[in-house]
Amino acid sequence: MSNCLIAGLPDSGKSTYIGALWYVTQNDSDKGSLSLIASCDNLPKNTQQLNTLSRTWVNVEDMDRTSSDIPNSISLILKKYGEEKEFEVHIPDFRGESIRSIVTKNHPKELDDWCEKADGLIYMISDIGCTIFEDDYGCDEDEDNNSEKLSQPPQLDPKNITPSTLNMILLKYIKEKLHTNKVVIGLSAWDKIEQHWANSPEEYLKEKSPALYNFICYHFPDVKFYGLSAQGGDYYENDSKKVSKEFKEELQKKMLEGKRAYIYDGTEKSFDITRPIYNLVD
């Protein structure tokens, strides 16, 4: 049995990845491109959440946000491709908001418990952009008003912290609880990034957020970086609010061919989205 913690800020693609993973391990085992496949004989005790996430992914729909601070209990019974020995992987579907609340120290206790018992961590990052603060510009208020504002420090609000800084705060906290050095960083929505970036995911993070990159490499020296496209493409191209019929059919065609969701390790593009978990359980 392995416990794999998948963590990240809200909208970092955690649930989408789990939904794609469940479909792929069940349906793409005959394509010979997976490191891990689902058991043919045994199903997890509770597949309701897995089926819901997978069905949403198959239908090319937006994932419903995980609504409870208490994570849904998700488990997969897997085996390495070409082998018969099976093992169970437990994955909690935590809300990104629950993970982000580490900053204000009001996160659920279950998150601490999972950090402590995890055998590996997949940390997903979808936003590393910088934020501009009011202090970066002058203002027209008089000096008295400025002095009054300075005497009243603002309350700590994660929404006012840059994504890179938030990710460092969360990773630092998780690191203090973890008892493993098996860590994978997944840069989500790689299908968007690769449109304007030709190098590796590691180089992308190093270029766009040197502080976050150096933080990760210092605290997790054995880390592996992947670009991850769990959706297989941008559902809403050209700022559209609706998935076009043609694009939906295109993604579903790729799905049936086992060529929809994919990862990129800097060397090759692969449709084996089980590899990040394989790295943690191998």
PDB file of C-alpha atoms in Angstrom, residues 158-255:
ATOM      1  CA  PRO A 158      -3.393  34.509   0.763  1.00  0.00           C
ATOM      2  CA  LYS A 159      -5.111  36.297  -2.115  1.00  0.00           C
ATOM      3  CA  ASN A 160      -2.665  39.181  -1.697  1.00  0.00           C
ATOM      4  CA  ILE A 161       0.431  36.967  -1.875  1.00  0.00           C
ATOM      5  CA  THR A 162       2.121  36.164  -5.176  1.00  0.00           C
ATOM      6  CA  PRO A 163       1.564  32.609  -6.423  1.00  0.00           C
ATOM      7  CA  SER A 164       5.302  31.837  -6.289  1.00  0.00           C
ATOM      8  CA  THR A 165       5.482  32.938  -2.662  1.00  0.00           C
ATOM      9  CA  LEU A 166       2.338  30.995  -1.795  1.00  0.00           C
ATOM     10  CA  ASN A 167       3.792  27.855  -3.338  1.00  0.00           C
ATOM     11  CA  MET A 168       6.997  28.274  -1.327  1.00  0.00           C
ATOM     12  CA  ILE A 169       5.056  28.740   1.919  1.00  0.00           C
ATOM     13  CA  LEU A 170       2.966  25.640   1.276  1.00  0.00           C
ATOM     14  CA  LEU A 171       5.915  23.512   0.176  1.00  0.00           C
ATOM     15  CA  LYS A 172       7.908  24.580   3.232  1.00  0.00           C
ATOM     16  CA  TYR A 173       5.064  23.518   5.514  1.00  0.00           C
ATOM     17  CA  ILE A 174       4.550  20.206   3.720  1.00  0.00           C
ATOM     18  CA  LYS A 175       8.301  19.545   3.760  1.00  0.00           C
ATOM     19  CA  GLU A 176       8.377  19.882   7.563  1.00  0.00           C
ATOM     20  CA  LYS A 177       5.692  17.186   7.849  1.00  0.00           C
ATOM     21  CA  LEU A 178       6.880  14.769   5.151  1.00  0.00           C
ATOM     22  CA  HIS A 179       8.958  11.701   5.967  1.00  0.00           C
ATOM     23  CA  THR A 180       9.954  11.061   2.355  1.00  0.00           C
ATOM     24  CA  ASN A 181      12.122  12.719  -0.273  1.00  0.00           C
ATOM     25  CA  LYS A 182      10.114  11.350  -3.211  1.00  0.00           C
ATOM     26  CA  VAL A 183       8.668  14.468  -4.806  1.00  0.00           C
ATOM     27  CA  VAL A 184       7.312  15.249  -8.261  1.00  0.00           C
ATOM     28  CA  ILE A 185       6.536  18.774  -9.451  1.00  0.00           C
ATOM     29  CA  GLY A 186       3.847  18.919 -12.133  1.00  0.00           C
ATOM     30  CA  LEU A 187       3.468  22.120 -14.154  1.00  0.00           C
ATOM     31  CA  SER A 188      -0.190  22.037 -15.149  1.00  0.00           C
ATOM     32  CA  ALA A 189      -1.740  23.131 -18.449  1.00  0.00           C
ATOM     33  CA  TRP A 190       1.475  22.318 -20.286  1.00  0.00           C
ATOM     34  CA  ASP A 191      -0.467  22.417 -23.561  1.00  0.00           C
ATOM     35  CA  LYS A 192      -0.698  26.206 -23.089  1.00  0.00           C
ATOM     36  CA  ILE A 193       2.904  26.669 -21.967  1.00  0.00           C
ATOM     37  CA  GLU A 194       4.425  24.678 -24.825  1.00  0.00           C
ATOM     38  CA  GLN A 195       2.875  27.069 -27.337  1.00  0.00           C
ATOM     39  CA  HIS A 196       5.483  29.657 -26.366  1.00  0.00           C
ATOM     40  CA  TRP A 197       8.144  27.540 -24.635  1.00  0.00           C
ATOM     41  CA  ALA A 198      10.403  25.003 -26.345  1.00  0.00           C
ATOM     42  CA  ASN A 199      12.615  23.895 -23.442  1.00  0.00           C
ATOM     43  CA  SER A 200      12.045  21.602 -20.454  1.00  0.00           C
ATOM     44  CA  PRO A 201       9.563  22.124 -17.616  1.00  0.00           C
ATOM     45  CA  GLU A 202      12.497  22.488 -15.229  1.00  0.00           C
ATOM     46  CA  GLU A 203      14.011  25.244 -17.366  1.00  0.00           C
ATOM     47  CA  TYR A 204      10.614  26.931 -17.584  1.00  0.00           C
ATOM     48  CA  LEU A 205      10.273  27.145 -13.819  1.00  0.00           C
ATOM     49  CA  LYS A 206      13.885  28.247 -13.469  1.00  0.00           C
ATOM     50  CA  GLU A 207      13.347  31.036 -16.001  1.00  0.00           C
ATOM     51  CA  LYS A 208       9.938  32.252 -14.850  1.00  0.00           C
ATOM     52  CA  SER A 209      10.378  31.936 -11.088  1.00  0.00           C
ATOM     53  CA  PRO A 210      14.022  31.511 -10.028  1.00  0.00           C
ATOM     54  CA  ALA A 211      13.188  31.866  -6.332  1.00  0.00           C
ATOM     55  CA  LEU A 212      10.582  29.084  -6.417  1.00  0.00           C
ATOM     56  CA  TYR A 213      12.833  26.873  -8.540  1.00  0.00           C
ATOM     57  CA  ASN A 214      15.834  27.301  -6.214  1.00  0.00           C
ATOM     58  CA  PHE A 215      13.609  26.728  -3.179  1.00  0.00           C
ATOM     59  CA  ILE A 216      12.331  23.435  -4.610  1.00  0.00           C
ATOM     60  CA  CYS A 217      15.766  22.174  -5.641  1.00  0.00           C
ATOM     61  CA  TYR A 218      17.285  23.057  -2.260  1.00  0.00           C
ATOM     62  CA  HIS A 219      14.594  21.382  -0.150  1.00  0.00           C
ATOM     63  CA  PHE A 220      13.879  18.464  -2.521  1.00  0.00           C
ATOM     64  CA  PRO A 221      17.208  17.574  -4.182  1.00  0.00           C
ATOM     65  CA  ASP A 222      15.805  14.408  -5.820  1.00  0.00           C
ATOM     66  CA  VAL A 223      12.781  16.178  -7.316  1.00  0.00           C
ATOM     67  CA  LYS A 224      11.489  15.307 -10.778  1.00  0.00           C
ATOM     68  CA  PHE A 225       9.811  17.918 -12.992  1.00  0.00           C
ATOM     69  CA  TYR A 226       7.038  17.224 -15.476  1.00  0.00           C
ATOM     70  CA  GLY A 227       4.907  19.338 -17.718  1.00  0.00           C
ATOM     71  CA  LEU A 228       1.382  17.945 -17.412  1.00  0.00           C
ATOM     72  CA  SER A 229      -1.636  18.388 -19.634  1.00  0.00           C
ATOM     73  CA  ALA A 230      -4.388  16.389 -17.953  1.00  0.00           C
ATOM     74  CA  GLN A 231      -7.090  17.949 -20.135  1.00  0.00           C
ATOM     75  CA  GLY A 232      -5.135  17.394 -23.329  1.00  0.00           C
ATOM     76  CA  GLY A 233      -5.808  20.926 -24.547  1.00  0.00           C
ATOM     77  CA  ASP A 234      -7.318  24.273 -23.644  1.00  0.00           C
ATOM     78  CA  TYR A 235     -11.088  23.819 -23.369  1.00  0.00           C
ATOM     79  CA  TYR A 236     -11.764  27.506 -23.903  1.00  0.00           C
ATOM     80  CA  GLU A 237      -9.535  28.741 -26.699  1.00  0.00           C
ATOM     81  CA  ASN A 238      -9.755  32.368 -27.809  1.00  0.00           C
ATOM     82  CA  ASP A 239     -11.445  33.366 -24.522  1.00  0.00           C
ATOM     83  CA  SER A 240     -14.577  31.410 -25.438  1.00  0.00           C
ATOM     84  CA  LYS A 241     -16.807  30.370 -22.524  1.00  0.00           C
ATOM     85  CA  LYS A 242     -17.962  27.197 -24.246  1.00  0.00           C
ATOM     86  CA  VAL A 243     -16.145  24.158 -25.593  1.00  0.00           C
ATOM     87  CA  SER A 244     -16.704  23.929 -29.333  1.00  0.00           C
ATOM     88  CA  LYS A 245     -18.290  20.746 -30.643  1.00  0.00           C
ATOM     89  CA  GLU A 246     -15.355  20.197 -33.014  1.00  0.00           C
ATOM     90  CA  PHE A 247     -12.751  20.544 -30.263  1.00  0.00           C
ATOM     91  CA  LYS A 248     -14.681  18.253 -27.916  1.00  0.00           C
ATOM     92  CA  GLU A 249     -14.858  15.592 -30.624  1.00  0.00           C
ATOM     93  CA  GLU A 250     -11.141  16.034 -31.318  1.00  0.00           C
ATOM     94  CA  LEU A 251     -10.214  15.486 -27.660  1.00  0.00           C
ATOM     95  CA  GLN A 252     -12.508  12.484 -27.352  1.00  0.00           C
ATOM     96  CA  LYS A 253     -10.987  10.967 -30.494  1.00  0.00           C
ATOM     97  CA  LYS A 254      -7.509  11.404 -28.979  1.00  0.00           C
ATOM     98  CA  MET A 255      -8.817   9.870 -25.755  1.00  0.00           C
TER      99      MET A 255
END
